[in-house]
mmCIF file of C-alpha atoms and ligand atoms in Angstrom:
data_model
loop_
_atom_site.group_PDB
_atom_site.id
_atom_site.type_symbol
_atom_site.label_atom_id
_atom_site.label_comp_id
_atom_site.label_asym_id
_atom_site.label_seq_id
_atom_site.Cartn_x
_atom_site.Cartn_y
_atom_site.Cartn_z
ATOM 1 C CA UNK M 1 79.994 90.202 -181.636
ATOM 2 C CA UNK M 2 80.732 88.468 -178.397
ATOM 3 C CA UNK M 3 81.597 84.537 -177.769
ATOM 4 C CA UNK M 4 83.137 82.128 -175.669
ATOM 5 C CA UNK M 5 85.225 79.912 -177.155
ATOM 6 C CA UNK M 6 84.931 76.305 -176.803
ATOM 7 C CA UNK M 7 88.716 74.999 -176.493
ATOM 8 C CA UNK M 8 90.427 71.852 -176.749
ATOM 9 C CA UNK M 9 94.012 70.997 -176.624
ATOM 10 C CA UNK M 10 95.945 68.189 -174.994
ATOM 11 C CA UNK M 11 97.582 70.300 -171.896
ATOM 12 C CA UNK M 12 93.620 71.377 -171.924
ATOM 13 C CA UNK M 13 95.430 75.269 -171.116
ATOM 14 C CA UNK M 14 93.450 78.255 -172.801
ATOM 15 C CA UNK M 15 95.311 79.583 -175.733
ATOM 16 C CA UNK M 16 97.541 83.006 -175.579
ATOM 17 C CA UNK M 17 96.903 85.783 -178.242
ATOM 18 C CA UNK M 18 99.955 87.874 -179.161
ATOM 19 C CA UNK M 19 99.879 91.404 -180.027
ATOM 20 C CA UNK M 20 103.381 93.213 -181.202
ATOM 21 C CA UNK M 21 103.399 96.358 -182.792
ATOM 22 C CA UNK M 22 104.816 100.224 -183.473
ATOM 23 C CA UNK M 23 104.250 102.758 -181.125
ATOM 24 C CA UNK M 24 100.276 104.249 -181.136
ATOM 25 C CA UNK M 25 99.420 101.358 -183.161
ATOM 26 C CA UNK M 26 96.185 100.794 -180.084
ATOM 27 C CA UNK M 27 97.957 97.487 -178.786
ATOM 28 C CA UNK M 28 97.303 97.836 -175.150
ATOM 29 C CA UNK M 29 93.544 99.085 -176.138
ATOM 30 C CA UNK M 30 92.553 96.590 -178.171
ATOM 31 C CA UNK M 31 94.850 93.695 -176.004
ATOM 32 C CA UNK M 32 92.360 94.826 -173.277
ATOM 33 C CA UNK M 33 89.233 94.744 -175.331
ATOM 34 C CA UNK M 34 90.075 91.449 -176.457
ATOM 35 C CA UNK M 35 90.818 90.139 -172.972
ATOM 36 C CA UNK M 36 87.886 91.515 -171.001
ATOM 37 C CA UNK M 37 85.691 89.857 -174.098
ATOM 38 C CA UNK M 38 87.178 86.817 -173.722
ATOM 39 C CA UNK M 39 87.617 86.693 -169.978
ATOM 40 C CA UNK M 40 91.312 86.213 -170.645
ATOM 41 C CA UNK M 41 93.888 87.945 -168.397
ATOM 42 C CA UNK M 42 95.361 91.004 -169.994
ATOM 43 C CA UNK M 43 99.474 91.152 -169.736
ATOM 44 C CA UNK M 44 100.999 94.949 -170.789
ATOM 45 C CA UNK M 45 104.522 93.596 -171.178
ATOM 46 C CA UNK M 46 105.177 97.745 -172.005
ATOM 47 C CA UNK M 47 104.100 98.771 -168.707
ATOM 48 C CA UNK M 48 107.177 96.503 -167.323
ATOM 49 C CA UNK M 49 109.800 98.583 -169.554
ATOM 50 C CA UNK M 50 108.413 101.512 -168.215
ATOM 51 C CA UNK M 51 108.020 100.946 -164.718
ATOM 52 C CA UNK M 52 111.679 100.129 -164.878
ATOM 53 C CA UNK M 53 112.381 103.151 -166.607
ATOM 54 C CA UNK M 54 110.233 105.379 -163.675
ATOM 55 C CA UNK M 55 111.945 103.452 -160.892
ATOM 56 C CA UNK M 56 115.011 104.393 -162.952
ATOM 57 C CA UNK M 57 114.324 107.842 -163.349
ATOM 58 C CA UNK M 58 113.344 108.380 -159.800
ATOM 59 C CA UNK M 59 116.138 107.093 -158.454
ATOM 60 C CA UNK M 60 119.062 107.991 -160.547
ATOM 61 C CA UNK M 61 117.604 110.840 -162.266
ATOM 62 C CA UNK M 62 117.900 111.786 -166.332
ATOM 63 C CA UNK M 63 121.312 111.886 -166.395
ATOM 64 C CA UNK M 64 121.522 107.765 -164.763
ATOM 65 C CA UNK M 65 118.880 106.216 -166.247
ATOM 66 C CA UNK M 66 120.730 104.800 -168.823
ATOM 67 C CA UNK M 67 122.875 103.097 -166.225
ATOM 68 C CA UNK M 68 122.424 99.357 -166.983
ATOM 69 C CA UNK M 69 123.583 98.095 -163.523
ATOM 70 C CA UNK M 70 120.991 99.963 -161.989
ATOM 71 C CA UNK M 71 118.541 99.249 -164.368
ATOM 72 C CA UNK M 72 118.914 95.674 -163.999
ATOM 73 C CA UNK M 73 118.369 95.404 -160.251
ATOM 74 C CA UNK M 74 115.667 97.115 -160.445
ATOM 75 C CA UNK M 75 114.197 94.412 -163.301
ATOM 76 C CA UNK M 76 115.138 91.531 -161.204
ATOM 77 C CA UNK M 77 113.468 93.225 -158.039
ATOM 78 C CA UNK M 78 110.543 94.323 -159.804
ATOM 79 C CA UNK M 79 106.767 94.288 -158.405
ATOM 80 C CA UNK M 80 104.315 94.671 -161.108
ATOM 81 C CA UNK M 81 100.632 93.282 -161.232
ATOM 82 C CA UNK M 82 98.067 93.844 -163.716
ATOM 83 C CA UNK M 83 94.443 94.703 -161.661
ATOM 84 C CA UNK M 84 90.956 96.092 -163.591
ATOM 85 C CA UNK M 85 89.878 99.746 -162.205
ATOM 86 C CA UNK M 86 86.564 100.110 -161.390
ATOM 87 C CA UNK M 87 86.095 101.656 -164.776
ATOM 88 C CA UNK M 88 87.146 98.147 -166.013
ATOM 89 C CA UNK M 89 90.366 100.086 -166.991
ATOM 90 C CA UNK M 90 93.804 98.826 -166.447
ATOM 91 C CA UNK M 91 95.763 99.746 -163.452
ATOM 92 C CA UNK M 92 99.243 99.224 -163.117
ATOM 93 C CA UNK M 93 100.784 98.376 -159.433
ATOM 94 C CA UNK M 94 104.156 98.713 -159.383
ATOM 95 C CA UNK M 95 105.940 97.827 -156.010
ATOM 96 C CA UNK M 96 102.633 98.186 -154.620
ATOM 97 C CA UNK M 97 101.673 101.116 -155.553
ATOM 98 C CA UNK M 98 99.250 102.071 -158.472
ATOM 99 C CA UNK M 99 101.763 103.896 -161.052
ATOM 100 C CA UNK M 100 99.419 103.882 -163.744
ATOM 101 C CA UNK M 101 99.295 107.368 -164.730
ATOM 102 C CA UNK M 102 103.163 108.479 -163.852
ATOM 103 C CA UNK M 103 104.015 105.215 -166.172
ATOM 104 C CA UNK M 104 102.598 107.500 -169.370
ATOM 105 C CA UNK M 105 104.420 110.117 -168.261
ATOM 106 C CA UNK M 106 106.290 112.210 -171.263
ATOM 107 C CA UNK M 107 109.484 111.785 -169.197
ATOM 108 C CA UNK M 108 109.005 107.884 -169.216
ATOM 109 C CA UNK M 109 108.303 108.134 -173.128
ATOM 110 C CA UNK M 110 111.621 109.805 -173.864
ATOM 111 C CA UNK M 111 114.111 107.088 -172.209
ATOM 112 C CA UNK M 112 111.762 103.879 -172.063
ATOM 113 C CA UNK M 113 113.442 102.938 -175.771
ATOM 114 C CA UNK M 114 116.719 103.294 -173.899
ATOM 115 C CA UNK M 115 116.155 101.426 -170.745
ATOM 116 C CA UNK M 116 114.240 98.463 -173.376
ATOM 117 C CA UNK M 117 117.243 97.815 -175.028
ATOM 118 C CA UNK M 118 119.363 96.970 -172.296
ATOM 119 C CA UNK M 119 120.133 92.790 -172.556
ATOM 120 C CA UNK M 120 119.982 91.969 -168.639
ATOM 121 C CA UNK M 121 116.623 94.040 -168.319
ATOM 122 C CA UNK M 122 114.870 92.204 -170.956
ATOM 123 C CA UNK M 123 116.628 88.861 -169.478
ATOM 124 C CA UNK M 124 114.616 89.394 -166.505
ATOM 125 C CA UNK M 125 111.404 90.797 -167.530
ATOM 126 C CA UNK M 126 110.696 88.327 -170.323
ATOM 127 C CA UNK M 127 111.595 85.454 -167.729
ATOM 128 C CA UNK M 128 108.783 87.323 -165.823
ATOM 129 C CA UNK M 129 106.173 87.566 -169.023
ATOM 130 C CA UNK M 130 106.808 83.477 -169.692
ATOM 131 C CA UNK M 131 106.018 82.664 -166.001
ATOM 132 C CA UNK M 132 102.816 85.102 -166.366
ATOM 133 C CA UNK M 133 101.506 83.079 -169.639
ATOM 134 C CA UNK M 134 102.503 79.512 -168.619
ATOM 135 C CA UNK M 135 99.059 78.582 -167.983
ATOM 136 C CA UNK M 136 97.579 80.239 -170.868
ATOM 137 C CA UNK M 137 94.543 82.337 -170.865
ATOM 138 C CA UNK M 138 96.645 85.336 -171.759
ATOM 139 C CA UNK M 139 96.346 87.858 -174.599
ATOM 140 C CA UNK M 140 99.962 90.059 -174.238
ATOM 141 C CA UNK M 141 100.841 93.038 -176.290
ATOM 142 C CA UNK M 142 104.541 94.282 -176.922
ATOM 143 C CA UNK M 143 107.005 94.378 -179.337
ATOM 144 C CA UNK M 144 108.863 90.483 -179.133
ATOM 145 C CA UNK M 145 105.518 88.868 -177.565
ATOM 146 C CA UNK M 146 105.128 86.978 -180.752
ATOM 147 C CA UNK M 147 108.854 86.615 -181.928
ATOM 148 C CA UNK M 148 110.208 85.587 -178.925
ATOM 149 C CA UNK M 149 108.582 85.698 -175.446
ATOM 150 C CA UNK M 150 105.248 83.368 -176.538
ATOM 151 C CA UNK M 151 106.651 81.970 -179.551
ATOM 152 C CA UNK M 152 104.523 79.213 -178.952
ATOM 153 C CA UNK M 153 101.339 81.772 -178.797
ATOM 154 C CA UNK M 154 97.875 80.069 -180.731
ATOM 155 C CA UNK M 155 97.608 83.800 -182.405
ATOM 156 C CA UNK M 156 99.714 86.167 -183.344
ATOM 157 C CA UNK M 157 98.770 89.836 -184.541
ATOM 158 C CA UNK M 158 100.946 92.028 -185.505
ATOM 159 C CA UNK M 159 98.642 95.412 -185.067
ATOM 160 C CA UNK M 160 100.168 98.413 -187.587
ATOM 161 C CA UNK M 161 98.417 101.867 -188.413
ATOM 162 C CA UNK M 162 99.573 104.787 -190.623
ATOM 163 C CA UNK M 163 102.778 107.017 -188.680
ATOM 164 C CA UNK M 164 100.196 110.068 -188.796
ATOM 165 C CA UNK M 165 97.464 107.698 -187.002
ATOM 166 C CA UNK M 166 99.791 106.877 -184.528
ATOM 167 C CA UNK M 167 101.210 110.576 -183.660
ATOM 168 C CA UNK M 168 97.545 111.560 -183.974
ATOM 169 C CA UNK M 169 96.440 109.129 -181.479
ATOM 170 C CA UNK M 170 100.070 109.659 -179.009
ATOM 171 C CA UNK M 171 98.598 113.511 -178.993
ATOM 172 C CA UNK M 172 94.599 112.389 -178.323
ATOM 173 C CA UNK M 173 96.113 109.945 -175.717
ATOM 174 C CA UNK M 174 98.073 112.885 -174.403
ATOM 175 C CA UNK M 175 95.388 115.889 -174.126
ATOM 176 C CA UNK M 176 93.089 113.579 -172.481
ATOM 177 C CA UNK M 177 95.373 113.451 -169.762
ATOM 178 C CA UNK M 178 96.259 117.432 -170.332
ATOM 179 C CA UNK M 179 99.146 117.185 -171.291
ATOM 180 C CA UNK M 180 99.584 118.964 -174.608
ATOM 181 C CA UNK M 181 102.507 118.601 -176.919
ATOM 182 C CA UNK M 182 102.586 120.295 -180.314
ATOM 183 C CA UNK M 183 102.728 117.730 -183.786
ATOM 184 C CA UNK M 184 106.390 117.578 -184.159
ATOM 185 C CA UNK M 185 106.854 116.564 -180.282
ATOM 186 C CA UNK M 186 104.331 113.619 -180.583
ATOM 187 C CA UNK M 187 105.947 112.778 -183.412
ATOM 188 C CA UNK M 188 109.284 112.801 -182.464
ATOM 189 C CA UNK M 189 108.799 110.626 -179.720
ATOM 190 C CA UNK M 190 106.999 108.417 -181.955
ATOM 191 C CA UNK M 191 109.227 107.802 -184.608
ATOM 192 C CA UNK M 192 112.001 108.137 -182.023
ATOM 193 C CA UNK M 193 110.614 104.882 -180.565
ATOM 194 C CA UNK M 194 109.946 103.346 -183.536
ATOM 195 C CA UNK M 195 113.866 103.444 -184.377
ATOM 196 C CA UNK M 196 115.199 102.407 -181.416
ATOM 197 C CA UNK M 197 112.578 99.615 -180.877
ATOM 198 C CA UNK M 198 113.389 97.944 -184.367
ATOM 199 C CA UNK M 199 116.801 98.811 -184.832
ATOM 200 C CA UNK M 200 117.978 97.460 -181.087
ATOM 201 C CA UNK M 201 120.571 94.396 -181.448
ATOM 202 C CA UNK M 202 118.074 91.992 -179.172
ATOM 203 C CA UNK M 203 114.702 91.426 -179.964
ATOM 204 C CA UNK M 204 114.009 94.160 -182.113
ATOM 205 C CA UNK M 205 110.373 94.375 -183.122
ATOM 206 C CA UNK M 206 109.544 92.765 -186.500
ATOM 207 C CA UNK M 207 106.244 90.762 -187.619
ATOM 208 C CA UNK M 208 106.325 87.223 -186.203
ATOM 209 C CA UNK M 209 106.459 84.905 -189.712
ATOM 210 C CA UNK M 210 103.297 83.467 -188.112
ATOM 211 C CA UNK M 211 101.645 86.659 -187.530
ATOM 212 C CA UNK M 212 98.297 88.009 -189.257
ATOM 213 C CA UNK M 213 99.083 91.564 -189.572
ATOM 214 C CA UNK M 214 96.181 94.230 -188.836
ATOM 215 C CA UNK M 215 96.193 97.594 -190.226
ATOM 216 C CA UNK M 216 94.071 99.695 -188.021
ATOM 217 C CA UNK M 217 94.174 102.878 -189.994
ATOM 218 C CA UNK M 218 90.794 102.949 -190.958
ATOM 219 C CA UNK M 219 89.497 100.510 -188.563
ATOM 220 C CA UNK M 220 87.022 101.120 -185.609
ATOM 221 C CA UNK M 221 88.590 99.717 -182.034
ATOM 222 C CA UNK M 222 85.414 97.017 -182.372
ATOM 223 C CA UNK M 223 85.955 95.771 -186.062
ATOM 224 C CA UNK M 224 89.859 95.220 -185.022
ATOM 225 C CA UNK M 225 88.864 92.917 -182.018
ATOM 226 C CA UNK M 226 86.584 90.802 -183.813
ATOM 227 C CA UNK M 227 89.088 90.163 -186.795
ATOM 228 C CA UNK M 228 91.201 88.999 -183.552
ATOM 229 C CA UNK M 229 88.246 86.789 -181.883
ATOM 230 C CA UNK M 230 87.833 85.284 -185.672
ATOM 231 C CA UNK M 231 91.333 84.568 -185.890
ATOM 232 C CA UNK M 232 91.198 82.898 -182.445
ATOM 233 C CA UNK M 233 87.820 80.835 -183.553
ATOM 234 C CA UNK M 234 89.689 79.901 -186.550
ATOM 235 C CA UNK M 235 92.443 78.227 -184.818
ATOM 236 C CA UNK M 236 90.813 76.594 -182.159
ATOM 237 C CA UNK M 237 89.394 73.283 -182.374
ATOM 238 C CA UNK M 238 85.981 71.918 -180.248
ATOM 239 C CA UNK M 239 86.422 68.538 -178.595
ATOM 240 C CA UNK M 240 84.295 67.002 -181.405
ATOM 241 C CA UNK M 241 86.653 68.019 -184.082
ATOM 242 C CA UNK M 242 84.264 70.313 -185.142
HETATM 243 O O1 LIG P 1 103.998 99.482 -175.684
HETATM 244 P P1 LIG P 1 104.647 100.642 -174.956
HETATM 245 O O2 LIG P 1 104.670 101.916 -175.742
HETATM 246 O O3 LIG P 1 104.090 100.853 -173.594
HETATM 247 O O4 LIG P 1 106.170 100.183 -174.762
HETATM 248 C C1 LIG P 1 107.092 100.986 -174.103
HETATM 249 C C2 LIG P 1 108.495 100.689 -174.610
HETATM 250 O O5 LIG P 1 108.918 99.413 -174.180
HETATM 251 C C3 LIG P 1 108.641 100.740 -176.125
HETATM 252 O O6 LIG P 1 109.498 101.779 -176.500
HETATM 253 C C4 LIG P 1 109.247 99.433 -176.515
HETATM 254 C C5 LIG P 1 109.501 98.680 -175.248
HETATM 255 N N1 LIG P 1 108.939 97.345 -175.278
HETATM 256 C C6 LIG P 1 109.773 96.329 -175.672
HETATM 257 O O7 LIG P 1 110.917 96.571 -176.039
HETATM 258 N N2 LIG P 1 109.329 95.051 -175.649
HETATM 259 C C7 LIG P 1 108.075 94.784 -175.262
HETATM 260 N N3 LIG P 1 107.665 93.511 -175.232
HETATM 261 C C8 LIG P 1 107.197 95.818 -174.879
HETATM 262 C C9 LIG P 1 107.663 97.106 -174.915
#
C-alpha cells in the first residue's frame, strides 16, 4: 500500500508519528520505512544516545564513560545529522563524520543505557529532538518520543515484539555485520537494556496513554507500516472535512 496523505490543520505543519519501544523491537526499521513512504524526515533519537556514548568512549575510555560532566559537554556540543545512503539507508554524521557503523558497535551497546540515563544529557538532546520536529513532517523512534519529547505527536506507536524476537533479531542484526555473539550475549545486552531503559528515574520508557501499541512478533516489516500509515489516515482530516 502506498499514499500521500492529504493534511489539514490550522498551523497547516505535517503531522509527527511517534515510535517508542524495547530494544530489537524494529523501531528504527520500520520509523524509516514509514518515513521514506511518506516522504517524512526520519529522526533516530537512539543514534544521539549513542553517539554520545562513542564520543564518550573514545575519549575517556570504559572506565570514564560514565562520567556525567563529560558526557554532558559532549551532548551540548554535539553534531549529528540524519542523511539517506545511496542504498536509501540511514547514515549517521556525527561531528561530521559518518559514524554509522561504529554507533552499533557492541562496545556502544554495553554503556549506551548508562550514558541515557544521565539528566543533563537527555536535557540537551531532547532540547535538540523538539527543535528537529518543530515543523512537523517527522516520524521519530525512541523510548520517551511519545511520553515526553513530542507529546503533542498526531500518532503514537508504541512498537513491542516477543524478548526471543528481539534477541533473535539483536543476533541477525549482528552477524550481518560479522559480528557474532552467542544467545546468552545478545540476550544479555537485551534485557540489560530493557532494565535500565524502564527502570531509569527520568523518562523511563513506558507506553504513551495515547499510544496504539503494535506487536510485531508475527508481523512482516510491510504489514507493521501500513497499520502505522492507517493509523495516520485515521487521524488526519482533508480540508473538506472529509
Ligand atoms: O533505540 P536504540 O537501541 O538505538 O537506543 C539506544 C539507547 O538509547 C537505549 O538503550 C535507550 C536510549 N534511548 C533513550 O533513552 N531515549 C530515546 N529517546 C532513545 C534511546
Amino acid at each position: 500500500m502506498s499514499m500521500r496523505l492529504p493534511v489539514s490543520n490550522p498551523d497547516n505543519k505535517l503531522p509527527n508519528i511517534a515510535i517508542d519501544g524495547p530494544a530489537g523491537a524494529g523501531k528504527t526499521t520500520i520509523a524509516r520505512m514509514v518515513a521514506r513512504q511518506l516522504g517524512f524526515c526520519h529522526i533516530d533519537s537512539g543514534a544521539m544516545y549513542r553517539a554520545v556514548t562513542l564520543l564518550a568512549l573514545e575519549r575517556s575510555g570504559e572506565s570514564a564513560v560514565a562520567d556525567e560532566g563529560t558526557a554532558y559537554l559532549i551532548a551540548r556540543d554535539l553534531d549529528i545529522d540524519f542523511l539517506t545512503g545511496t542504498e536509501g539507508d540511514l547514515r549517521v554524521m556525527v561531528q561530521g563524520d559518518d559514524r554509522t557503523e561504529q554507533l552499533r558497535s557492541n562496545r556502544v551497546d554495553r554503556y549506551v543505557s548508562v550514558v541515557a540515563s544521565m539528566g543533563d544529557v537527555r536535557k540537551e538532546l531532547v532540547a535538540k529532538q523538539k527543535e528537529l520536529a518543530e515543523d512537523g513532517g517527522v516520524v521519530m523512534d525512541g523510548r520517551d518520543i511519545g511520553t515526553h519529547v513530542l507529546r503533542g505527536a498526531e500518532v503514537k506507536i508504541f512498537l513491542t515484539a516477543a524478548p526471543s524476537v528481539r534477541v533473535y533479531r539483536r543476533l541477525r542484526q549482528q552477524r550481518q555485520k560479522g559480528v557474532h555473539l552467542s544467545w546468552d550475549e545478545a540476550e544479555d545486552t537485551v534485557v540489560q537494556r530493557d532494565r535500565i531503559d524502564s527502570t531509569r528515574r527520568i523518562s523511563p520508557l513506558k507506553v504513551a496513554v495515547d499510544a496504539v501499541t503494535i506487536d510485531s512478533t508475527h508481523l512482516m516489516r510491510r504489514d507493521v507500516v501500513s497499520q502505522i500509515e492507517f493509523i495516520l489516515a485515521s487521524v488526519i482530516r482533508c480540508p473538506n472535512g472529509g
